Coordinates of C-alpha atoms and ligand atoms in Angstrom, one line a residue:
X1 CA 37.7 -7.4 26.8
X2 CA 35.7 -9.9 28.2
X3 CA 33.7 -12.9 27.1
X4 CA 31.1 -12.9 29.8
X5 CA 28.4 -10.6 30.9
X6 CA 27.7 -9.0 34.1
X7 CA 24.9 -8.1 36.0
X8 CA 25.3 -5.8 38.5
X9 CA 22.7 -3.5 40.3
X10 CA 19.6 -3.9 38.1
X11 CA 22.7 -2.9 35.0
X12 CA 23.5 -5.2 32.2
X13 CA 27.0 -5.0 31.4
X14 CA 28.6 -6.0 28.2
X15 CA 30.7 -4.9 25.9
X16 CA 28.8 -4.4 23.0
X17 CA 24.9 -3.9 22.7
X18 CA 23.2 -4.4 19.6
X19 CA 19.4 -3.1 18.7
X20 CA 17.9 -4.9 16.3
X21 CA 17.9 -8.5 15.5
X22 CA 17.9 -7.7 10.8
X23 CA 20.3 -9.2 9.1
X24 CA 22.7 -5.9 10.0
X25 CA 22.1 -6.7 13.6
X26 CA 22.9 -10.1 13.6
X27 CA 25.8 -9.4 11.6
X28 CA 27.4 -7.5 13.3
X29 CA 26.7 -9.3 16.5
X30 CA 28.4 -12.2 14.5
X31 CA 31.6 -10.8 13.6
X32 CA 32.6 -8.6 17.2
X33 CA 31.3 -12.1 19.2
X34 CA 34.9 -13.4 19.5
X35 CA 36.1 -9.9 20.9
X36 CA 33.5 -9.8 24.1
X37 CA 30.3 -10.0 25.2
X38 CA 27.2 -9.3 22.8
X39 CA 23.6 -8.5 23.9
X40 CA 21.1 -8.8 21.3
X41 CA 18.1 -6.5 22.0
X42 CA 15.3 -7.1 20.1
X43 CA 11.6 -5.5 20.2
X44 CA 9.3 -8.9 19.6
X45 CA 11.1 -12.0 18.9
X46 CA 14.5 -12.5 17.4
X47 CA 12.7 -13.5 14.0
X48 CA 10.5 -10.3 13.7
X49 CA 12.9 -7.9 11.3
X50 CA 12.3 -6.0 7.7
X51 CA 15.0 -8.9 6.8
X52 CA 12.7 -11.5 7.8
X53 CA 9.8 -10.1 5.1
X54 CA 12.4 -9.5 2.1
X55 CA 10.9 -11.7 -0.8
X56 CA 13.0 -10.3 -3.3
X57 CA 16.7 -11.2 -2.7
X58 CA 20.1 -10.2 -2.4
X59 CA 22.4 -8.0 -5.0
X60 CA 26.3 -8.9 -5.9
X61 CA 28.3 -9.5 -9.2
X62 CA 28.5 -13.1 -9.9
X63 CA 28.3 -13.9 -13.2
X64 CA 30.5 -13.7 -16.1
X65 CA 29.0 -10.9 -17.9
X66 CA 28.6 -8.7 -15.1
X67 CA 30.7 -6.5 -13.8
X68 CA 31.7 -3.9 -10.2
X69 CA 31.2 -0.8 -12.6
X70 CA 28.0 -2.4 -14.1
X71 CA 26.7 -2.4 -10.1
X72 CA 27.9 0.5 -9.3
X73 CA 26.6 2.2 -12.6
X74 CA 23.3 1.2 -11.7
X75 CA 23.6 2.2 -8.2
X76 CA 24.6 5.8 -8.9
X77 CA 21.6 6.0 -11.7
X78 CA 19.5 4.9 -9.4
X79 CA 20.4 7.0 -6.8
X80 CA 19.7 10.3 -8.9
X81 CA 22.9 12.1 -8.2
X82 CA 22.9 11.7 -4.5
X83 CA 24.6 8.3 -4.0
X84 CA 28.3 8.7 -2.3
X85 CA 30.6 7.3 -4.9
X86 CA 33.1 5.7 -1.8
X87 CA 30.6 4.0 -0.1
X88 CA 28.7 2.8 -3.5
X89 CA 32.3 0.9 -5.0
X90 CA 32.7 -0.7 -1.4
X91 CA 29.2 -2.0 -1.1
X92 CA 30.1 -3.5 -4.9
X93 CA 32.7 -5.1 -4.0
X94 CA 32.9 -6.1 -0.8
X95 CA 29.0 -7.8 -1.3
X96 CA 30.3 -11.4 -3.2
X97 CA 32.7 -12.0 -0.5
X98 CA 29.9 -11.2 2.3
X99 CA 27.4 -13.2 0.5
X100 CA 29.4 -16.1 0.2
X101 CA 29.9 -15.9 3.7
X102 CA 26.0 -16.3 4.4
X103 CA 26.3 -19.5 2.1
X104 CA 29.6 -20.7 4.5
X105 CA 26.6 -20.0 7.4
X106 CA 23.8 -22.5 5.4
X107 CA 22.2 -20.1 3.7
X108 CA 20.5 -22.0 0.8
X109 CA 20.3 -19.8 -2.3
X110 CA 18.1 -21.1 -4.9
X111 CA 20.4 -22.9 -7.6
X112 CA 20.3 -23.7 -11.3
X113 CA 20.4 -27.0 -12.7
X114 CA 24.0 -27.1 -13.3
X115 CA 24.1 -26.2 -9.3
X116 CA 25.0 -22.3 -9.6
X117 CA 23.3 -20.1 -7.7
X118 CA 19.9 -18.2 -9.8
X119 CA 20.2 -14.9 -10.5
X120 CA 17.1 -12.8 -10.8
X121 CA 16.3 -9.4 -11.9
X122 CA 14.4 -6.4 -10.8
X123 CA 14.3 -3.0 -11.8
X124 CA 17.4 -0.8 -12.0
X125 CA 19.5 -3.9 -12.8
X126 CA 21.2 -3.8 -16.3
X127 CA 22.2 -7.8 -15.4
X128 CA 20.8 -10.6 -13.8
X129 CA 23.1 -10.6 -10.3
X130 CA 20.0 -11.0 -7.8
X131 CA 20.6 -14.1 -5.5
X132 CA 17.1 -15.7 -4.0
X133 CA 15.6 -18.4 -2.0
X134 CA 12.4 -18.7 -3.5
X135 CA 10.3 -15.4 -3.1
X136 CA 11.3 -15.9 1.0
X137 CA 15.4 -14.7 0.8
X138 CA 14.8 -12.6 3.6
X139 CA 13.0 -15.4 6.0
X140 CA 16.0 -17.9 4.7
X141 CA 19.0 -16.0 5.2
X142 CA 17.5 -15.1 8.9
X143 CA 16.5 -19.0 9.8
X144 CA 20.6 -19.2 9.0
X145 CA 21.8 -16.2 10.9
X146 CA 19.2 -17.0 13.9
X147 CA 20.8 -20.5 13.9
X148 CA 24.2 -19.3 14.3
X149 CA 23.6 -16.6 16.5
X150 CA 21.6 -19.5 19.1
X151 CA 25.1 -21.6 18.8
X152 CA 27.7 -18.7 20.3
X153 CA 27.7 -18.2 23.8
X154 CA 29.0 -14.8 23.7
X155 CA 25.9 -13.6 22.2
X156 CA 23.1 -13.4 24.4
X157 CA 19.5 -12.6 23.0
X158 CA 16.9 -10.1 25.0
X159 CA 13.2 -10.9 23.1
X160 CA 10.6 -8.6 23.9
X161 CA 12.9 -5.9 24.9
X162 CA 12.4 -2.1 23.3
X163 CA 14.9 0.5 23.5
X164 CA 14.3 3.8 25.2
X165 CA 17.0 6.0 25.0
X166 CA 20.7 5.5 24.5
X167 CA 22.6 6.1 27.9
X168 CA 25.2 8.3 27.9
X169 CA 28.3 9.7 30.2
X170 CA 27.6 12.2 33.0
X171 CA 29.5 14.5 31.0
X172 CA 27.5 13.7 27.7
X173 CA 30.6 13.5 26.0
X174 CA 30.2 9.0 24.7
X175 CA 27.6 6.8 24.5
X176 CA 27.9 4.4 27.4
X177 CA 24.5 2.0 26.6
X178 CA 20.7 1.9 26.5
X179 CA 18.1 2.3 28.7
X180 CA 15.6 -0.8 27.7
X181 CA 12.1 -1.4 28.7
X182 CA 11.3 -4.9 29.2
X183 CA 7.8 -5.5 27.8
X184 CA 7.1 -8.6 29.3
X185 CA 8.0 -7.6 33.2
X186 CA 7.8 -3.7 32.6
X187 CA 11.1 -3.3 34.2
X188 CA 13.3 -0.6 32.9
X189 CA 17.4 -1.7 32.6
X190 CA 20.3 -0.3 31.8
X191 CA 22.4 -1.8 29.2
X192 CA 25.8 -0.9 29.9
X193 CA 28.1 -1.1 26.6
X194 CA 31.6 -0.9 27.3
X195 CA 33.0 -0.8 24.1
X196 CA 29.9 -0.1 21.6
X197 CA 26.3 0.0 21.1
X198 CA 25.5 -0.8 17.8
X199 CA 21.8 0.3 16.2
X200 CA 20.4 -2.0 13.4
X201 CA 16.7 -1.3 13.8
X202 CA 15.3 -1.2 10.6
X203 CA 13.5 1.3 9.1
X204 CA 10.1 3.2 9.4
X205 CA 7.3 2.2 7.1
X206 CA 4.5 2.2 10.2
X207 CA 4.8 6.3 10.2
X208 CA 2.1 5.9 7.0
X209 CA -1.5 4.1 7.3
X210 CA 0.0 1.2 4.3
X211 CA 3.4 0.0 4.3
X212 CA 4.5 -3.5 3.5
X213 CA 7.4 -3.5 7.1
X214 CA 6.8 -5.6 10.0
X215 CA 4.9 -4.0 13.0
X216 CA 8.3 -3.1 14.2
X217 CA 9.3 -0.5 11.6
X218 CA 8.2 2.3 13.5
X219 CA 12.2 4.4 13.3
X220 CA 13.2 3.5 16.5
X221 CA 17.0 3.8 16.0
X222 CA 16.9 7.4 13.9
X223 CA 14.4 8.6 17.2
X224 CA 16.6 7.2 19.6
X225 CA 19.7 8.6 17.7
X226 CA 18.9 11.7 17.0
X227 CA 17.2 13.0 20.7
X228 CA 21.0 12.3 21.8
X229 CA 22.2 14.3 19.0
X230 CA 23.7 11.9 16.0
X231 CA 23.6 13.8 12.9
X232 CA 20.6 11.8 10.6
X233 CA 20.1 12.5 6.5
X234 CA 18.0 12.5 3.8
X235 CA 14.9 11.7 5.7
X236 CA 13.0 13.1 2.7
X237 CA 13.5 10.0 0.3
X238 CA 11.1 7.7 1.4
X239 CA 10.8 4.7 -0.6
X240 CA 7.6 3.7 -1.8
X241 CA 7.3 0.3 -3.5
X242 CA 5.4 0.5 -6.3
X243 CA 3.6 -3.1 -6.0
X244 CA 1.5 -4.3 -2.9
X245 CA -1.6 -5.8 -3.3
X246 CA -4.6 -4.4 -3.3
X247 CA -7.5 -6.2 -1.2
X248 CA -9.8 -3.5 0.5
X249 CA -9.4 -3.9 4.2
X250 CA -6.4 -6.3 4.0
X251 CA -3.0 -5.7 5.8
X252 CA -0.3 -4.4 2.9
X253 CA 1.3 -7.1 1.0
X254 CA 4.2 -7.1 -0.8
X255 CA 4.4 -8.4 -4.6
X256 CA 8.1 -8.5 -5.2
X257 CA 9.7 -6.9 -7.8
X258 CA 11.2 -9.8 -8.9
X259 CA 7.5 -10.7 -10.3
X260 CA 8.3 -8.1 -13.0
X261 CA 11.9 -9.0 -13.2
X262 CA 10.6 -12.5 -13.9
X263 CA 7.8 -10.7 -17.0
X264 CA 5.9 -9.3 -15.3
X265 CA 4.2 -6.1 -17.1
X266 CA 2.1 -3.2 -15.4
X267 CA -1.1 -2.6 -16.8
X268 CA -4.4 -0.6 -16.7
X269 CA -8.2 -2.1 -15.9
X270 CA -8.2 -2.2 -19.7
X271 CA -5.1 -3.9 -20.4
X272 CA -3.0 -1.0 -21.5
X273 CA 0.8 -1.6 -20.5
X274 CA 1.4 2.0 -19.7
X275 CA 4.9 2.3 -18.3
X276 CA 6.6 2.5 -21.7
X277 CA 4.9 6.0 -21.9
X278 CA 6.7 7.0 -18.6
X279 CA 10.2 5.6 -19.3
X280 CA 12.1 3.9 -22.1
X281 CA 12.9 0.8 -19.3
X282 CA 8.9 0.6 -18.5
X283 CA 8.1 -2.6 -16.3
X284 CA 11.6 -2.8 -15.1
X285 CA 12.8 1.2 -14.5
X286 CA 13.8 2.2 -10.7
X287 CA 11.6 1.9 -8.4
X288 CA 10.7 5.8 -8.1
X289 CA 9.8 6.3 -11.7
X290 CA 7.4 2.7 -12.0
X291 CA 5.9 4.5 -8.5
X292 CA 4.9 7.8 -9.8
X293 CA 4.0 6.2 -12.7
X294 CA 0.8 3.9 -10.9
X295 CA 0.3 6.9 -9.4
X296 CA -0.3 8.9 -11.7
X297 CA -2.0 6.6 -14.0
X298 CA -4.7 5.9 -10.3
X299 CA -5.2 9.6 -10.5
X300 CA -5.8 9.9 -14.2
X301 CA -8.1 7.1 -14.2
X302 CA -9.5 7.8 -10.5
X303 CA -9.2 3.8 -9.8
X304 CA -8.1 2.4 -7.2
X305 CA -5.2 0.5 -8.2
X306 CA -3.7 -0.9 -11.3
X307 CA -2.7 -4.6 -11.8
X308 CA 0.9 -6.8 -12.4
X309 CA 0.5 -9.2 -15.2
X310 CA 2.5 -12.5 -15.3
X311 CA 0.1 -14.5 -17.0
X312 CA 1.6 -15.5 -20.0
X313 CA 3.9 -17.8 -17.8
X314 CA 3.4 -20.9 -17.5
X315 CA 1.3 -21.6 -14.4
X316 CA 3.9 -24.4 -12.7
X317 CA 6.8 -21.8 -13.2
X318 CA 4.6 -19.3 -11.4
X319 CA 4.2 -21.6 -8.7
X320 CA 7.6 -22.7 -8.4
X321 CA 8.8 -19.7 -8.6
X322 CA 6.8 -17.4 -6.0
X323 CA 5.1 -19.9 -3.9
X324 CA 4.0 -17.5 -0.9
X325 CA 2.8 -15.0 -3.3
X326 CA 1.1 -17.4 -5.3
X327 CA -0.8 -18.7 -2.1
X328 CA -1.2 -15.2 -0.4
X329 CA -3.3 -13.8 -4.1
X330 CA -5.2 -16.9 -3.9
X331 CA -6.3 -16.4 -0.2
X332 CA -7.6 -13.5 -1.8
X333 CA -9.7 -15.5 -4.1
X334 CA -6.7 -14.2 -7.1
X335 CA -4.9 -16.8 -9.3
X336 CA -2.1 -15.3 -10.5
X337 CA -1.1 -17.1 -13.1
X338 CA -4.7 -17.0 -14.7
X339 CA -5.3 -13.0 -14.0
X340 CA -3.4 -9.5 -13.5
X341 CA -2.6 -8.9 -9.4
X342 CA -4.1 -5.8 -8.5
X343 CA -1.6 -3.6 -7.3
X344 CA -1.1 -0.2 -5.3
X345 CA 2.2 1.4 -3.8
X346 CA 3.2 1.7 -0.1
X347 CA 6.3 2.9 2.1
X348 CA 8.7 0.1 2.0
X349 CA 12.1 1.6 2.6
X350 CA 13.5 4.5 4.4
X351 CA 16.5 5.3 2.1
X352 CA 18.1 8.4 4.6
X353 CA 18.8 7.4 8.2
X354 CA 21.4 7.7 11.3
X355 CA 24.7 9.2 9.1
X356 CA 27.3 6.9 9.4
X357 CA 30.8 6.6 7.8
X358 CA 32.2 3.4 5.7
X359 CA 33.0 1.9 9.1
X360 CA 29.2 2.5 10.5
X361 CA 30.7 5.4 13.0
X362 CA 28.3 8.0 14.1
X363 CA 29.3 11.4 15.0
X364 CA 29.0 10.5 18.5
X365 CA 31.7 8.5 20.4
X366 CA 30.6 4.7 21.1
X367 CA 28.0 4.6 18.8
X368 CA 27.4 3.1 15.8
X369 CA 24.9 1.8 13.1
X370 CA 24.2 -0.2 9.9
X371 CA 21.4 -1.2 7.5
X372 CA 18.0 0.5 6.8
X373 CA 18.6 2.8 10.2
X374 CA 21.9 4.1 8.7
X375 CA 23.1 6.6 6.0
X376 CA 25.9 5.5 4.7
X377 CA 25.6 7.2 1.3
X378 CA 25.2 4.0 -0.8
X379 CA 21.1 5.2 -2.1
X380 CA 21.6 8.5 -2.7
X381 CA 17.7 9.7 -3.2
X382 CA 16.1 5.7 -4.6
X383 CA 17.8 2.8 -3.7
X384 CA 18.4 0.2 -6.1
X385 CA 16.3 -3.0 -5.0
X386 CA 18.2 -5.5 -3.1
X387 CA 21.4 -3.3 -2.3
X388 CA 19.5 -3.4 1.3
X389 CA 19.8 -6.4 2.7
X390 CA 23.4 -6.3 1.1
X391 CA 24.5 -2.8 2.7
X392 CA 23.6 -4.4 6.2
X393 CA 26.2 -7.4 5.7
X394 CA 28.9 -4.9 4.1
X395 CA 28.6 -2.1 6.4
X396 CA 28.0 -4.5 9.8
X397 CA 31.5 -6.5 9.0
X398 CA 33.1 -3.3 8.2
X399 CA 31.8 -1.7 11.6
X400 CA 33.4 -4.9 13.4
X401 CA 36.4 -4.6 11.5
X402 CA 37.2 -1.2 12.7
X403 CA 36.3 -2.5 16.3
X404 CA 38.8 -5.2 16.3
X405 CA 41.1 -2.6 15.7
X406 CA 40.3 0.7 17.7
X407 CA 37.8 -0.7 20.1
X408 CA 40.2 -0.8 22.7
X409 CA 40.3 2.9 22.2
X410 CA 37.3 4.0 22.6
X411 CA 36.1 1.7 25.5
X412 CA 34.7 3.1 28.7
X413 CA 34.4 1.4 32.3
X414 CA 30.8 1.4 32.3
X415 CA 30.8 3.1 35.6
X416 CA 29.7 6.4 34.8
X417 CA 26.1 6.2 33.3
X418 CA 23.1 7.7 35.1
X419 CA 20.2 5.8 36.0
X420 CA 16.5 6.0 34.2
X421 CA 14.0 9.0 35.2
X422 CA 11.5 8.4 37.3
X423 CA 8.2 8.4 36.7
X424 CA 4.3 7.6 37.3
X425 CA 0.7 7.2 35.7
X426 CA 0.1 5.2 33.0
X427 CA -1.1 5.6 29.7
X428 CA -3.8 4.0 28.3
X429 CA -3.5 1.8 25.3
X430 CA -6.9 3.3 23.3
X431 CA -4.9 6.8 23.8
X432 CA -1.8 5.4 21.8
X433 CA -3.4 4.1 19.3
X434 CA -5.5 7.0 18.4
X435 CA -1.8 9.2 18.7
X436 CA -0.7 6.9 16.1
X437 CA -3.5 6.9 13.8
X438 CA -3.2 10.7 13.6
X439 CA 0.3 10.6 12.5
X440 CA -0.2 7.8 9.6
X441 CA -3.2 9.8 8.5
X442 CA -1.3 13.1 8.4
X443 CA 1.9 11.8 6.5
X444 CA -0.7 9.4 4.7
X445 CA -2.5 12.4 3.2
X446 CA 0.3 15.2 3.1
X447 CA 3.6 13.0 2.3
X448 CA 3.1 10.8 0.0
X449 CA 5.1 10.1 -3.6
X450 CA 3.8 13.7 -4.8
X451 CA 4.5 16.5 -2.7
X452 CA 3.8 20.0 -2.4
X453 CA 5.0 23.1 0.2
X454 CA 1.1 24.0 1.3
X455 CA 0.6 20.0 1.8
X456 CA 3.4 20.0 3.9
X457 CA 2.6 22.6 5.7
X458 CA -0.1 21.0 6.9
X459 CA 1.9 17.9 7.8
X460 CA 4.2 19.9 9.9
X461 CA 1.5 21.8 11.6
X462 CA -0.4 18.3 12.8
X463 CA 2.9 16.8 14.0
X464 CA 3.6 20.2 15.9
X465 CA 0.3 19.1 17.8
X466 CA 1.1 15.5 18.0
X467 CA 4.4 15.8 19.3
X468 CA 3.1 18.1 22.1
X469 CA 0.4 15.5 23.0
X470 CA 3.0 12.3 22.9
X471 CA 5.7 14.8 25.0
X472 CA 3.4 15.7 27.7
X473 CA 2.5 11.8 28.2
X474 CA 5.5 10.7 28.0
X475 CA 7.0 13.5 30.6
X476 CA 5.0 11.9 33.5
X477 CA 3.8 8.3 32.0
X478 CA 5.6 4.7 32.7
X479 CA 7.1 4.2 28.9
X480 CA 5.1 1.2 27.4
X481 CA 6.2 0.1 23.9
X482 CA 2.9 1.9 22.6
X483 CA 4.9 4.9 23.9
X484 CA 8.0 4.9 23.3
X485 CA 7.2 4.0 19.5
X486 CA 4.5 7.2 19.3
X487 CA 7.6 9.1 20.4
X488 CA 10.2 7.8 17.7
X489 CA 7.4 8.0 15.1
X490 CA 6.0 11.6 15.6
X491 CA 10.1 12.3 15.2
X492 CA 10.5 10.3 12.5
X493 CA 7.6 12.1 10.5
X494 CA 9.1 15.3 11.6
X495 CA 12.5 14.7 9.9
X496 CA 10.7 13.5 6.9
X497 CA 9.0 16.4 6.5
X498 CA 11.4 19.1 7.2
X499 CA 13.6 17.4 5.2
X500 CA 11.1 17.5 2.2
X501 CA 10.6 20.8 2.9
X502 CA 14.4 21.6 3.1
X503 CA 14.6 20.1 -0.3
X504 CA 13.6 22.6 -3.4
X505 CA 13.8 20.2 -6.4
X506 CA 12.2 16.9 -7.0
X507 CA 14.8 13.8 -7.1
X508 CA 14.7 10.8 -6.9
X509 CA 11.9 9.9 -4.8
X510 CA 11.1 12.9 -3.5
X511 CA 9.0 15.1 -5.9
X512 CA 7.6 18.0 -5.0
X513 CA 4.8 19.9 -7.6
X514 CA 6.5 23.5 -6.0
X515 CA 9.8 22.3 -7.7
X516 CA 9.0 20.0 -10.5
X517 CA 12.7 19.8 -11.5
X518 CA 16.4 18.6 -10.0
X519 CA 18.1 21.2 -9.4
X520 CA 21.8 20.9 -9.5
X521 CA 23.0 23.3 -6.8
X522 CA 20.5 21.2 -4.3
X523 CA 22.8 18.2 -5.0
X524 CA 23.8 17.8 -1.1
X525 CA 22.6 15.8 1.6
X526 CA 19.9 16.8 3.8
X527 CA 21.7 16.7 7.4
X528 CA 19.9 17.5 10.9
X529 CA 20.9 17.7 14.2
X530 CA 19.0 18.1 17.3
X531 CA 19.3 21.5 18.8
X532 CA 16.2 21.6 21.2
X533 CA 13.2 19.3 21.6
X534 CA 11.1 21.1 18.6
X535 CA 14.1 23.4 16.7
X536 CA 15.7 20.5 14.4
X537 CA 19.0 22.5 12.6
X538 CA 19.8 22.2 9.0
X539 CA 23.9 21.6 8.7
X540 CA 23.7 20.9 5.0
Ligands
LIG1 C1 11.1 -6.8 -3.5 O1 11.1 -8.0 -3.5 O2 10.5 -6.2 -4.4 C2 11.7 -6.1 -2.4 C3 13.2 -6.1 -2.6 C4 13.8 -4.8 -2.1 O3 13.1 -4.0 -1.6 O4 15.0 -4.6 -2.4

């Protein structure tokens, strides 16, 4: 293995190439950097990731009265039946050594007086075992990985580069690289990856109209994975969290959960706490449950949202506590600590993904993946909050782990992988965005938190169109990032949809009004696999 890149006729070889600059990406990136050379691919600037906009914090047993089965207890209840046991006891107990090691790289939890780290709370959690910075854990632990990652020379970053299509062998038998567009100069490369190329792209929350993900969340690994025929899950349990503000005409905002971990309490215009009428654990049940619940109570009341109450803490604890959202309410003209937030839900996580095994392996040879883009089995159908940002450090180390092992074995030359279709025209930017639209209205209207067969139906029948419309662009068209994100999200949608419709019970967070109730013989994972360009197969 070597240390140094190579650039060879217009192809960028290294040895490992990594999509996705979260804290999985940059993990793993990390931990294989001693082994060879490391390109770092990411779509906007290394900063721009779902980790980056994580207020809430970072899950692992750490204090006395907690415990591994405590986590793992609340994992699996969480999960609804779906989680997969194996994967759930290693995330448990491989996390306090992994977050550890983010303090080792200067991450600077927020402490106690006595100097141990806080431990927050949020729903789900029978304990307090939440580590925090403030309500910015995601933004700190990224300034510390970014920092790191600038100091090895192994690791070499590509900004404003998007991923196309993974590169494979001639005889479509491994995946050799990536074919990247470079946004800036337009130029289309090929990343060579001798030994692996790793996805850590985030998730998907821009296939709906509101979603509190960064611009980039648009499913670019689970499209990329699955047109070359990686096996993907569960795309039916999309998380939707159950607080973002709600400001008529502004962008989604997310009000951690950690507001009601800290007191917070749900109510109605008129001040009635309601959640205690939907579950026994009210403010603070999983995520699902407190979801449906605002939902249902908007539809009862027909209002527009409901609001988070945390008045009766003392304003300078407020403050202290959740400075950005504090000053992002009040921008709003909304003091916090003097009246209720008003609240909504929007799609924040994408619990399924690219199905990977406790080592981030894929089903296809050379590739692998970890964090929101991966299945790994640790959610099951909700994920507990802040196992996410804690399943991207566990399941990245692993992945480099097994590398450091077996790499060898699985390395190719990097001779054999053919070069980037032609093509011509362009596509206009007005064109895109109206593509886009379409798709966020559809799954908007037909796939929200409460489902039924007729609405999607309907879904299906408008991404049939849409995917047409992107194909035939994108057949003849120069890719532009516009592009190549239309064609991961009208795939993404898809697998969302036929997974819902795959399903026939409600769990977790998928609930459907055709099959009000779990069902126990439709405990399985929902698995596809690519068969042709519209025929996506069921295996499971
Ligand atoms: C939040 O702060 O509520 C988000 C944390 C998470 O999604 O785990």
């Amino acid at each position: 293995m070597s240390i140094q890149s190579v650039m060879e006729n217009n192809r960028r070889i290294f040895d490992f190439v990594v999509l996705g600059s979260g804290i999985a990406g940059i993990t793993f990136a990390l931990q294989v950097a001693d082994m060879g050379s490391v390109a770092l691919v990411t779509k906007k600037d290394r900063t721009e990731s779902n980790t980056n906009w994580a207020q809430g914090g970072i899950a692992g047993v750490q204090s006395p009265d907690d415990s591994y089965e405590l986590h793992i207890k609340d994992t699996l209840i969480a999960g609804a039946g779906l989680c997969h046991e194996d994967a759930v006891d290693v995330l448990v107990r491989e996390g306090p050594a992994r977050i550890h090691e983010l303090i080792d790289f200067g991450v600077n939890f927020t402490k106690e007086s006595d100097g141990d780290i806080a431990l927050t709370m949020e729903g789900g959690h029978s304990r307090h075992r939440i580590a925090f910075h403030k309500d910015l854990t995601g933004q700190e632990i990224e300034r510390a990985l970014v920092a790191q990652v600038a100091a090895h020379p192994a690791i070499t970053v590509f900004e404003h580069h998007s991923g196309i299509d993974l590169a494979k062998s001639m005889d479509e038998t491994e995946v050799c690289g990536v074919y990247v567009l470079d946004t800036v100069s337009e130029a289309i490369e090929t990343f060579v990856a001798r030994i692996a190329v790793f996805l850590a792209t985030g998730g998907c929350g821009h296939v709906y109209s509101h979603t509190t993900n960064p611009s980039i969340a648009t499913g670019d690994g689970v499209g990329i994975a699955f047109r070359a025929g990686a096996k993907v899950a569960n795309m039916e349990f999309i998380q939707f969290h159950p607080t973002t503000l709600y400001y008529p005409g502004a962008r989604s905002f997310l009000i951690s959960e950690a507001v009601r971990g800290e007191g917070g309490i749900l109510r109605d215009k008129s001040g009635r706490a309601f959640m205690k009428e939907y579950d026994e654990r009210g403010t603070l049940a999983p995520r699902d449950i407190v979801a449906r619940a605002i939902d249902a109570e908007m539809t009862r009341e027909n209002a527009p949202c409901m609001y988070l109450d945390i008045t009766h803490k003392p304003a300078a604890e407020i403050k202290e506590r959740f400075p950005t959202i504090y000053a992002k309410c009040l921008s709003y003209g909304i003091d916090m600590t003097k009246e209720p937030i008003p609240v909504v839900p929007a799609a924040h996580y994408m619990c399924g993904g690219v199905v990977t095994d406790l080592n981030g392996k894929t089903n296809l040879k050379g590739l692998f993946a970890s964090g929101e883009v991966s299945c790994t089995g640790v959610h099951g159908a909700n994920r507990l909050a802040s196992n996410s940002l804690l399943e991207g450090l566990v399941f990245s180390h692993r992945a480099a782990q097994w590398l450091r092992q077996h790499g060898d074995q699985i390395a190719n030359d990097g001779e054999d992988v053919p070069p980037f279709r032609p093509y011509r025209g362009r596509v206009q930017e007005a064109e895109t965005d109206a593509l886009k639209r379409r798709i966020q209205n559809a799954m908007t209207k037909y796939v929200g938190i409460v489902r039924s067969n007729e609405r999607l139906a309907k879904a299906d029948a408008a991404l049939s169109v849409i995917a047409d419309e992107v194909d035939a662009l994108y057949a003849t068209c120069r890719p532009t990032e516009d592009l190549l994100e239309l064609r991961n999200l009208y795939l993404v949608a898809q697998l969302i949809i036929r997974s819902a419709l795959a399903r026939q019970e409600s769990r977790g967070l998928h609930y459907t009004t055709d099959y009000p109730h779990t069902v126990e013989e439709e405990r399985h994972d929902t698995i596809m696999v690519k068969r042709k360009r519209t025929d996506f197969v069921l295996i499971s």
